[in-house]
Tab-separated table of C-alpha atoms in Angstrom:
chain	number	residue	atom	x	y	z
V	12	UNK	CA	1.007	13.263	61.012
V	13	UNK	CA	-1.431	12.935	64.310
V	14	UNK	CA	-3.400	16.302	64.924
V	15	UNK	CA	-4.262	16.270	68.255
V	16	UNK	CA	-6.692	19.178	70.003
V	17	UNK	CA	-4.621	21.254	72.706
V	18	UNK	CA	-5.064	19.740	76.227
V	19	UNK	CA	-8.039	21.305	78.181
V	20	UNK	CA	-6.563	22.309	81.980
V	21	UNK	CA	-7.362	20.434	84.796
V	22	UNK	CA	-7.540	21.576	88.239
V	23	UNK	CA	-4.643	20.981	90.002
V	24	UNK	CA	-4.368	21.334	93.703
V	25	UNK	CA	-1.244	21.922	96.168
V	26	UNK	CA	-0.246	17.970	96.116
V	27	UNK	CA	1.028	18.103	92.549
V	28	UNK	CA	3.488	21.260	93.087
V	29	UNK	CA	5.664	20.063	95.222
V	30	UNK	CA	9.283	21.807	94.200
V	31	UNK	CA	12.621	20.144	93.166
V	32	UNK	CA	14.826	22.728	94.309
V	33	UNK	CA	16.910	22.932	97.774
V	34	UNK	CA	19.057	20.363	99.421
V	35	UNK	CA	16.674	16.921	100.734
V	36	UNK	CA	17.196	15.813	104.244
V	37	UNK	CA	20.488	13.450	104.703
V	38	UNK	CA	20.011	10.421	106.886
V	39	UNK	CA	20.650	11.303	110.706
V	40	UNK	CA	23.847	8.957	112.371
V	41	UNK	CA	22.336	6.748	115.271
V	42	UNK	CA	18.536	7.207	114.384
V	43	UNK	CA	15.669	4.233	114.753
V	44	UNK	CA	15.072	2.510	110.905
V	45	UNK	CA	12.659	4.482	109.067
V	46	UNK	CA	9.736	1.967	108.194
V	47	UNK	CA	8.846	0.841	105.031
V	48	UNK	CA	5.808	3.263	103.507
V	49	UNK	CA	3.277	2.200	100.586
V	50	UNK	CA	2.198	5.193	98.934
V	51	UNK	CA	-0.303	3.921	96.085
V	52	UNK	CA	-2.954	5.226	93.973
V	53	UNK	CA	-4.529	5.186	90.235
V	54	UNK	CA	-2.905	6.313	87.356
V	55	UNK	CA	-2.976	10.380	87.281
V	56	UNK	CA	-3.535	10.890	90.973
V	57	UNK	CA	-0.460	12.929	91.618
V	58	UNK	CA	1.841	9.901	93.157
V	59	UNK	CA	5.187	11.006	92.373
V	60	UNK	CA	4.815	14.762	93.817
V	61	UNK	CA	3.880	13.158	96.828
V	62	UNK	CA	6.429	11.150	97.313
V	63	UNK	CA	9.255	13.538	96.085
V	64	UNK	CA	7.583	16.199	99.164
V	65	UNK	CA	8.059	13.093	101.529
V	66	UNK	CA	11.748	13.118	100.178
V	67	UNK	CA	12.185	16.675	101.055
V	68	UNK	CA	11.148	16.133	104.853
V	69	UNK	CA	12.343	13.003	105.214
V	70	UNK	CA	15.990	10.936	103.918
V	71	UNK	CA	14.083	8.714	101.592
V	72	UNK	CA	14.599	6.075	99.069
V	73	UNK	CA	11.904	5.605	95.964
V	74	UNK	CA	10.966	2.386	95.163
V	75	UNK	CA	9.036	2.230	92.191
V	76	UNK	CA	6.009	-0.226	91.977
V	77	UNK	CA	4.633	-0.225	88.231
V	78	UNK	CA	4.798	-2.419	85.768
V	79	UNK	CA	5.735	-0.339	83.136
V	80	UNK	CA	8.291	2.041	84.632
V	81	UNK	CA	10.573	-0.963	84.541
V	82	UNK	CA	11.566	-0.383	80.912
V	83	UNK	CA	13.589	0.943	79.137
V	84	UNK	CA	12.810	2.991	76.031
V	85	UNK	CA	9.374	3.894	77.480
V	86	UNK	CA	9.709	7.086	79.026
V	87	UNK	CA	6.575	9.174	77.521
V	88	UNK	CA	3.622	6.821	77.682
V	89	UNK	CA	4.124	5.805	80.584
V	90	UNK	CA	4.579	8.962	82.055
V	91	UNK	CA	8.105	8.051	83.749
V	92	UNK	CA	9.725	10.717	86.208
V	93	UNK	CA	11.350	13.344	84.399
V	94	UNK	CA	14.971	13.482	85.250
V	95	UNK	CA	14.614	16.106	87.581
V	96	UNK	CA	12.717	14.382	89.552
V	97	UNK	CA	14.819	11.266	88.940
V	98	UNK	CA	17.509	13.081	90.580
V	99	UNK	CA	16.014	14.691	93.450
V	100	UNK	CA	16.059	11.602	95.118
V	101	UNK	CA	17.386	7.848	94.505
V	102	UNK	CA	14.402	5.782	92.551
V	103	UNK	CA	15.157	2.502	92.331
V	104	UNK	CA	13.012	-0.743	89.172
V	105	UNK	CA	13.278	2.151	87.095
V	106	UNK	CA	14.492	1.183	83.739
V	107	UNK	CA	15.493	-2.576	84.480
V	108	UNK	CA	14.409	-4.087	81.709
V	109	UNK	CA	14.284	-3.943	77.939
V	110	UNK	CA	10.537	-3.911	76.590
V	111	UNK	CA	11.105	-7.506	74.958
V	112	UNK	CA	11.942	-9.146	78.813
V	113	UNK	CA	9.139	-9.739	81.341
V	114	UNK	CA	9.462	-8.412	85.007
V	115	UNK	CA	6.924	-10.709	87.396
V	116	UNK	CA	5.620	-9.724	90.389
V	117	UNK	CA	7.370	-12.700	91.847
V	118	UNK	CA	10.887	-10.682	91.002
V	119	UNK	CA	8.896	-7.694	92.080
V	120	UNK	CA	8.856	-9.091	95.946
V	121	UNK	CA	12.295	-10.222	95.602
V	122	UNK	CA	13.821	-7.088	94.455
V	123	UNK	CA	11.498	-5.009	97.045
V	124	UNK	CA	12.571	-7.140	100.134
V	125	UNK	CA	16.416	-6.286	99.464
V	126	UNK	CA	15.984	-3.098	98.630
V	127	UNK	CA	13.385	-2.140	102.100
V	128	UNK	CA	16.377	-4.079	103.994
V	129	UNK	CA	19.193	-2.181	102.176
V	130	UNK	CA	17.647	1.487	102.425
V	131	UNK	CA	16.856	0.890	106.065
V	132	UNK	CA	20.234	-0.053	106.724
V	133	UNK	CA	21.300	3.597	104.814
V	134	UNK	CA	19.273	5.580	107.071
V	135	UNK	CA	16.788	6.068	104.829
V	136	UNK	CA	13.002	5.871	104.592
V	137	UNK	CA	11.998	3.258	102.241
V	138	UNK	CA	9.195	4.609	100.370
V	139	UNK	CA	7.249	2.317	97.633
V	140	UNK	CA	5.739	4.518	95.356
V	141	UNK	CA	3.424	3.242	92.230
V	142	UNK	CA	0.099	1.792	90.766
V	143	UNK	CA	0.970	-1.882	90.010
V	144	UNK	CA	-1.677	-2.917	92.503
V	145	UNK	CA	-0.547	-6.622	91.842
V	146	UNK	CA	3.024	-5.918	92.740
V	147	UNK	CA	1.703	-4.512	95.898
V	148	UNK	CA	-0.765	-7.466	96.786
V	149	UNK	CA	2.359	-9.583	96.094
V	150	UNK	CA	4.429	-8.131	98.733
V	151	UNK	CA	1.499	-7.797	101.209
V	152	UNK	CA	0.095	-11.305	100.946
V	153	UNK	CA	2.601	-13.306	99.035
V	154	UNK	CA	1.774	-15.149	95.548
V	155	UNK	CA	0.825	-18.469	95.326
V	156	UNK	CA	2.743	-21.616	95.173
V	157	UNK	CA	3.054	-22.259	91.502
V	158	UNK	CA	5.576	-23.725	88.759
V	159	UNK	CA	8.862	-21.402	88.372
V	160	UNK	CA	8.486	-19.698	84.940
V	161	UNK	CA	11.102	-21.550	82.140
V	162	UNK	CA	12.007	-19.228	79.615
V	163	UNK	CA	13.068	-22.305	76.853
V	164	UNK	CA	10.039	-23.765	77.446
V	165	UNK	CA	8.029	-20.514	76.815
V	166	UNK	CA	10.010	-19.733	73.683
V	167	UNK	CA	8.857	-23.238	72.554
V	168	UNK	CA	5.497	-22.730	72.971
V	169	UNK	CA	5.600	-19.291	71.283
V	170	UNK	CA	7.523	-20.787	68.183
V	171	UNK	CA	4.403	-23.319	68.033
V	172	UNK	CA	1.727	-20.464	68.160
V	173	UNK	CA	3.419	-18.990	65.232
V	174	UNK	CA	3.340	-21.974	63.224
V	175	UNK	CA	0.060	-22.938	64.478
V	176	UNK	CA	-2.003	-20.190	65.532
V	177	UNK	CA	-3.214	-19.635	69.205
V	178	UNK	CA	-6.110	-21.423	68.305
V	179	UNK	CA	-4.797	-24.924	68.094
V	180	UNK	CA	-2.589	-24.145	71.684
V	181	UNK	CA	-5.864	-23.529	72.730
V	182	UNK	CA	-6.790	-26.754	71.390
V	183	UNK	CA	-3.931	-28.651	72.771
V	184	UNK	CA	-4.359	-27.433	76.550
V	185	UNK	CA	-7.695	-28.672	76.165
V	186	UNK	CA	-6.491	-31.801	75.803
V	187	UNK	CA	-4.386	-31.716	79.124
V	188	UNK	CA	-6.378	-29.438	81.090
V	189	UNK	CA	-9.953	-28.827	79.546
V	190	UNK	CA	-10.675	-26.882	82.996
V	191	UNK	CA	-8.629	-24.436	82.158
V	192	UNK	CA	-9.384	-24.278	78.441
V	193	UNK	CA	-12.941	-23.663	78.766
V	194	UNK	CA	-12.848	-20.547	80.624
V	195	UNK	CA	-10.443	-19.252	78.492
V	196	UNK	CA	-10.857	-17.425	74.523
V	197	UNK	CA	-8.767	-19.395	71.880
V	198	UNK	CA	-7.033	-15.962	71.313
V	199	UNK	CA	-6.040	-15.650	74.446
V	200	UNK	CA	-2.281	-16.224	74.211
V	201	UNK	CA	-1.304	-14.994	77.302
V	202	UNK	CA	-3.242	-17.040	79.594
V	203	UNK	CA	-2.813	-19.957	76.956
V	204	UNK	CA	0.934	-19.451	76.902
V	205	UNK	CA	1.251	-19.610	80.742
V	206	UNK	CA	-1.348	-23.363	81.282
V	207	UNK	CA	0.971	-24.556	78.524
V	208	UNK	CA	3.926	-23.561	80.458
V	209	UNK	CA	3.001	-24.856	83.774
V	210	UNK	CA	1.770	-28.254	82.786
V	211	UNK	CA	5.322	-28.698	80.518
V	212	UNK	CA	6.942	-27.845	83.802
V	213	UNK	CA	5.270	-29.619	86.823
V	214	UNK	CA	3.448	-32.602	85.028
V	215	UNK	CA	0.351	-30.919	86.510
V	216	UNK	CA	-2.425	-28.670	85.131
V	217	UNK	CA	-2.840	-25.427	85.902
V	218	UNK	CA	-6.604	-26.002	87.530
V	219	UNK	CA	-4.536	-28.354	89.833
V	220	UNK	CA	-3.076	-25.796	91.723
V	221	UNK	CA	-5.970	-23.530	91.808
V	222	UNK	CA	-7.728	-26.336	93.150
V	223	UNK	CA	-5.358	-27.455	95.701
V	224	UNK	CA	-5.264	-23.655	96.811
V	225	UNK	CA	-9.198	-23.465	97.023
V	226	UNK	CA	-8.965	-26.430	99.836
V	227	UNK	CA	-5.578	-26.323	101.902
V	228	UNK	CA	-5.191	-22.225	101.263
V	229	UNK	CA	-8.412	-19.909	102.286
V	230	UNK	CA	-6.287	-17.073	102.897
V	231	UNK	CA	-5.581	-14.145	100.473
V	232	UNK	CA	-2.575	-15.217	98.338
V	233	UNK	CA	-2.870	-14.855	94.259
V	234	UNK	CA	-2.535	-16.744	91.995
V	235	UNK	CA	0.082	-16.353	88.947
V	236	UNK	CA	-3.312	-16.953	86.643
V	237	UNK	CA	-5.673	-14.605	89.069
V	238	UNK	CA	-2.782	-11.846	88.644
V	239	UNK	CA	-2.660	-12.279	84.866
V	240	UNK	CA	-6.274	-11.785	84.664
V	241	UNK	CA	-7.065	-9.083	86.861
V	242	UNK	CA	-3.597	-6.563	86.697
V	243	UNK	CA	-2.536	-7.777	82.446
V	244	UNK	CA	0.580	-6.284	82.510
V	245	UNK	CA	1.814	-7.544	85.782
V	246	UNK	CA	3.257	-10.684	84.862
V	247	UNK	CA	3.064	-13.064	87.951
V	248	UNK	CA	6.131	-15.135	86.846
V	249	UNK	CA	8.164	-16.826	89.236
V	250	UNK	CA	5.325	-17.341	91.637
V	251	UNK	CA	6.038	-19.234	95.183
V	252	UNK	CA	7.304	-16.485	97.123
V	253	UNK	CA	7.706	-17.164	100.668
V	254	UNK	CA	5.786	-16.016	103.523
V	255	UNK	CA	4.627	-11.969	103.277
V	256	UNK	CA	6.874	-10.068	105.565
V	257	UNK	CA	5.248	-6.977	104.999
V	258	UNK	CA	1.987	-7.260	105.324
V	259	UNK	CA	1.528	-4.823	108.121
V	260	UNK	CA	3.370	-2.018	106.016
V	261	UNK	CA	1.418	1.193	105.962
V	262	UNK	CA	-0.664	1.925	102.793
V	263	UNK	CA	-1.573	5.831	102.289
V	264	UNK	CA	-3.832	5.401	99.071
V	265	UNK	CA	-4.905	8.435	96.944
V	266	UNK	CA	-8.207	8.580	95.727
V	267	UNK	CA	-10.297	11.296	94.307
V	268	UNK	CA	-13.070	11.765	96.121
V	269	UNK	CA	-14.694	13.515	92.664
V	270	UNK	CA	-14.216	11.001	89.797
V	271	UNK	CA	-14.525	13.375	87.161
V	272	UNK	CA	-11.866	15.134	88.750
V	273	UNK	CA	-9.516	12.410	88.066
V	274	UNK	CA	-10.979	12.086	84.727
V	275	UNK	CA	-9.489	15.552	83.666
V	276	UNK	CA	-6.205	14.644	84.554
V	277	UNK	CA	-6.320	11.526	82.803
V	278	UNK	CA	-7.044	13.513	79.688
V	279	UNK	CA	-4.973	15.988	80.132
V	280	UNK	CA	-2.543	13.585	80.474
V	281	UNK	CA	-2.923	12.038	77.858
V	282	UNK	CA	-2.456	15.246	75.493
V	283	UNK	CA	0.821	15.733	76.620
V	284	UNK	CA	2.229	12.875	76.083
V	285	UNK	CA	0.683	13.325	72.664
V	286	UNK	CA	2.466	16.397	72.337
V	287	UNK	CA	5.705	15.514	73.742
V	288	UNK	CA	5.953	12.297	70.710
V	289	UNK	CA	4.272	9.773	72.263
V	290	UNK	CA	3.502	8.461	69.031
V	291	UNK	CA	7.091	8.933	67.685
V	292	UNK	CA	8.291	6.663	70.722
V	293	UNK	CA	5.883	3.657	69.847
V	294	UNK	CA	7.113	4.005	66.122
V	295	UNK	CA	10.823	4.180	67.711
V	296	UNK	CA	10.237	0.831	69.920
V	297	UNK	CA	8.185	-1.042	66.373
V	298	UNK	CA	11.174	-0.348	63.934
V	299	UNK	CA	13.309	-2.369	66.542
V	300	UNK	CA	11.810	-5.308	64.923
V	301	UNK	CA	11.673	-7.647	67.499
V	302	UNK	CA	9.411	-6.245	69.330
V	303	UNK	CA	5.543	-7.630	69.187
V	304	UNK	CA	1.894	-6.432	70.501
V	305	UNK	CA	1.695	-9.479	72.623
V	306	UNK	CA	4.481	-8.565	74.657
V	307	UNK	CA	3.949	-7.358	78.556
V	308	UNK	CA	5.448	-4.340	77.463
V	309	UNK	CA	3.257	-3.439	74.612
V	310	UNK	CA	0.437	-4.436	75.906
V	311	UNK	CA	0.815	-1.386	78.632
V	312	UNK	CA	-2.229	0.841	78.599
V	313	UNK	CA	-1.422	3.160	76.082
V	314	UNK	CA	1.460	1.484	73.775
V	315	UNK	CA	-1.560	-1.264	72.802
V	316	UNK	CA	-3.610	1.354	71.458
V	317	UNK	CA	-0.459	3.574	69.714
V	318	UNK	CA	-0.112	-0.071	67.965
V	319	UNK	CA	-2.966	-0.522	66.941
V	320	UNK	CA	-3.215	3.112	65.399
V	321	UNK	CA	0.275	2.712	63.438
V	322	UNK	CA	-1.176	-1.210	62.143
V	323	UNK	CA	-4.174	0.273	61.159
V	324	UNK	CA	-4.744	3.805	59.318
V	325	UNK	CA	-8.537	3.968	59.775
V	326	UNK	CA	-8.209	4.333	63.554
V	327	UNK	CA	-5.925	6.940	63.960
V	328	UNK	CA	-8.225	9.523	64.441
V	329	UNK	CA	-9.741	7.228	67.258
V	330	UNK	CA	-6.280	7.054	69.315
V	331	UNK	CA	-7.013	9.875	72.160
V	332	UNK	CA	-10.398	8.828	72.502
V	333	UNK	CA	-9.078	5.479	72.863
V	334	UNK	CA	-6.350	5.854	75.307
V	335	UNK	CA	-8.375	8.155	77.298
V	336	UNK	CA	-11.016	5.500	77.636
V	337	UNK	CA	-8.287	2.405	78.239
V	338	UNK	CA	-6.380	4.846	80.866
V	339	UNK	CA	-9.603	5.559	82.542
V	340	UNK	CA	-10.490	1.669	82.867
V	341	UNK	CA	-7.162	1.188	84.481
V	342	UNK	CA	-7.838	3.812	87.277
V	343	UNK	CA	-11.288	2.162	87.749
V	344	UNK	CA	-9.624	-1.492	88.122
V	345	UNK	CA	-6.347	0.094	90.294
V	346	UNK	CA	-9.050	1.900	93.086
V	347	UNK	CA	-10.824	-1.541	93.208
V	348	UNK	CA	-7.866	-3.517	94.239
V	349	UNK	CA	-6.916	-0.619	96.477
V	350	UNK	CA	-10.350	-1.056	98.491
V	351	UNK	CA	-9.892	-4.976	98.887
V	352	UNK	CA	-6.403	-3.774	100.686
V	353	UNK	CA	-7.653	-3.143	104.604
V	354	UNK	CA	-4.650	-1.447	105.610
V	355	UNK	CA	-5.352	1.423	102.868
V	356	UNK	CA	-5.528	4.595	104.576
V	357	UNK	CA	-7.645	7.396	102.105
V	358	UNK	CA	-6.201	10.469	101.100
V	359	UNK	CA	-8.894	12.489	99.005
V	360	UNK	CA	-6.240	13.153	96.109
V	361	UNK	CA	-8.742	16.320	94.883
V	362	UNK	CA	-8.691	18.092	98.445
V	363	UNK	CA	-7.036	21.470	98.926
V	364	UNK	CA	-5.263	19.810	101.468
V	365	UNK	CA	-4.276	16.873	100.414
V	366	UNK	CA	-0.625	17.057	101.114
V	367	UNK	CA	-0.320	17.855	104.210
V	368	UNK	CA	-2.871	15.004	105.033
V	369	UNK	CA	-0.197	12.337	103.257
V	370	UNK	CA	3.023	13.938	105.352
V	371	UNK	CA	1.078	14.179	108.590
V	372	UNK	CA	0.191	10.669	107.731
V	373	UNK	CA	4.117	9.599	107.126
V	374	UNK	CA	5.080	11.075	110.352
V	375	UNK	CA	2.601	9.444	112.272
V	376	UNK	CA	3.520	6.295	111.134
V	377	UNK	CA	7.322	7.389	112.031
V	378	UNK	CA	6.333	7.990	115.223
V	379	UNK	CA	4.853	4.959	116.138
V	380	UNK	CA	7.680	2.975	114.793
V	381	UNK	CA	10.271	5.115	116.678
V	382	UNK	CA	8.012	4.727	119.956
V	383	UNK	CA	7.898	0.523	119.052
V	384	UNK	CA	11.643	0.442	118.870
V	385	UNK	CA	12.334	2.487	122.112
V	386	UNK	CA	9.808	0.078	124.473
């Protein structure tokens, strides 16, 4: 058995108390289309009360934009709405996938487009709601043109690297694109996986379309291998997506303006999902069997370090420390991409205020758009 200390408090300010209860607004007959609204932030900064108080001012729709919320089975450590607040109003990429299927950002875009066009044509506000900072540069900017993903030719590859080892892979893509191999670790199966992939598929090298990019594209598209390396989780997969249609869409970003504020929240977190069988969970998605730490899904901030505590006794004790540490990371890399994004508009997350600032912020924007439609 895990024995875990008791969570310490952490402060927790008006945003994050934002009730379920009462009837949410219906969608008014004959009204202008709501816009499309990007509420994003790191991991633990109070995202999902926010937008569940826009859903009680507003009709509203909840699209979800992590990586991780996607699957199923993996309700605690990722800290998935409860079903209360599953209820209170329609969430939608919520439990679309089992943990042993990717979900790209490329089917990210393509599932986000329908769905904005859909819950506009309801009446509704459609209201994208997460921390997958990749899924949202993907919609903003569009991914780069690269090789469809080909799911035989990936299971290929990963029925060599068990009879070979990742090391020789590494070896081979060094014969057909040493650019590419020397920048990445021989152990690096993801990345490896993926140059394999897209030189089996296109005849080409994976440094050829980077390189093609880097002279006909200066703009700011990814690329499936830039996504990989900077989000880890947020499989780029089907890459080529067509020209961003949403790159105007407002972006209301919460950020703490105290770090160490955040850092409480992380940890106390953390504790409770500790205490509500975390650990139980991971041990529930192992003793599937097929199920491997080189998956997306297990490598989620989190599940890789449960893993690692179940393979190996001696680091057991280490686990909260651990997660703690990898969670925090993850909030640091999330608020960098957020400040690359120009359209982010700040909310200090830690204020006193800080909800009213995000709905005064939502109805500006639903002003303008009303006033845009009626000239």
């Amino acid at each position: 058995m895990f024995a875990f200390p008791a969570p310490s408090p952490a402060p927790t300010p008006a945003l994050f108390t934002a009730p379920l209860t009462g009837a949410f607004p219906a969608p008014i007959p004959g009204a202008p289309p709501l816009p499309p609204i990007a509420l994003a932030g790191p991991t633990a900064s109070g995202k999902t009360a926010a937008a569940l108080a826009i859903a009680r001012r507003w009709p509203t729709e909840i699209i979800s934009v992590d990586s991780a919320l996607v699957y199923r089975g993996m309700d605690i450590g990722t800290a998935k709405p409860s079903a209360a607040e599953l209820a209170a109003a329609p969430h939608h990429l919520i439990d679309i996938r089992d943990p042993l299927n990717a979900y790209s950002a490329a089917e990210f875009v393509q599932d986000a487009q329908r769905l904005i066009q859909a819950i506009q044509a309801r009446g509704r506000l459609p209201l994208l709601v997460g921390g997958t900072m990749l899924y949202f540069k993907a919609l903003f900017d569009g991914l780069d043109d690269m090789p469809p993903a080909d799911p035989a030719i990936r299971a290929v590859i990963a029925e060599e690297a068990a009879a070979q080892g990742w090391s020789a892979l590494h070896a081979a893509l060094a014969q057909v694109d040493p650019v590419t191999a020397a920048r990445l670790e021989p152990n690096d199966s993801q990345r490896i996986s993926r140059a394999l992939e897209v030189f089996r598929v296109s005849g080409q090298p994976l440094s050829f379309f980077h390189q093609r990019k880097a002279a006909g594209n200066a703009g700011s598209t990814i690329s499936a291998d830039e996504a990989i390396r900077t989000n880890g989780t947020g499989n780029a997969g089907n890459a080529g997506t067509a020209a961003p249609t949403h790159n105007a869409m407002p972006l209301i970003s919460l950020e703490p303006a105290d770090r160490a504020w955040l850092h409480a929240r992380i940890a106390q977190r953390f504790d409770a999902m500790l205490a509500a069988g975390f650990i139980d969970e991971v041990k529930n998605l192992r003793q599937r069997g097929d199920l491997h730490p080189d998956l997306p899904s297990m490598r989620c901030v989190g599940y890789r370090q449960a893993w690692e505590a179940l393979d190996a006794p001696s680091v057991k004790s280490e686990l909260r420390d651990k997660g703690i540490f990898a969670t925090r990371q993850l909030a640091k890399r999330q608020i960098t991409w957020l400040r690359s994004m120009p359209q982010r508009e700040v909310v200090d997350c830690d204020a006193p205020d800080a909800l009213a600032q995000v709905l005064a912020r939502v109805q500006a924007h639903i002003e303008a758009s009303n006033a845009k439609a009626a000239a």
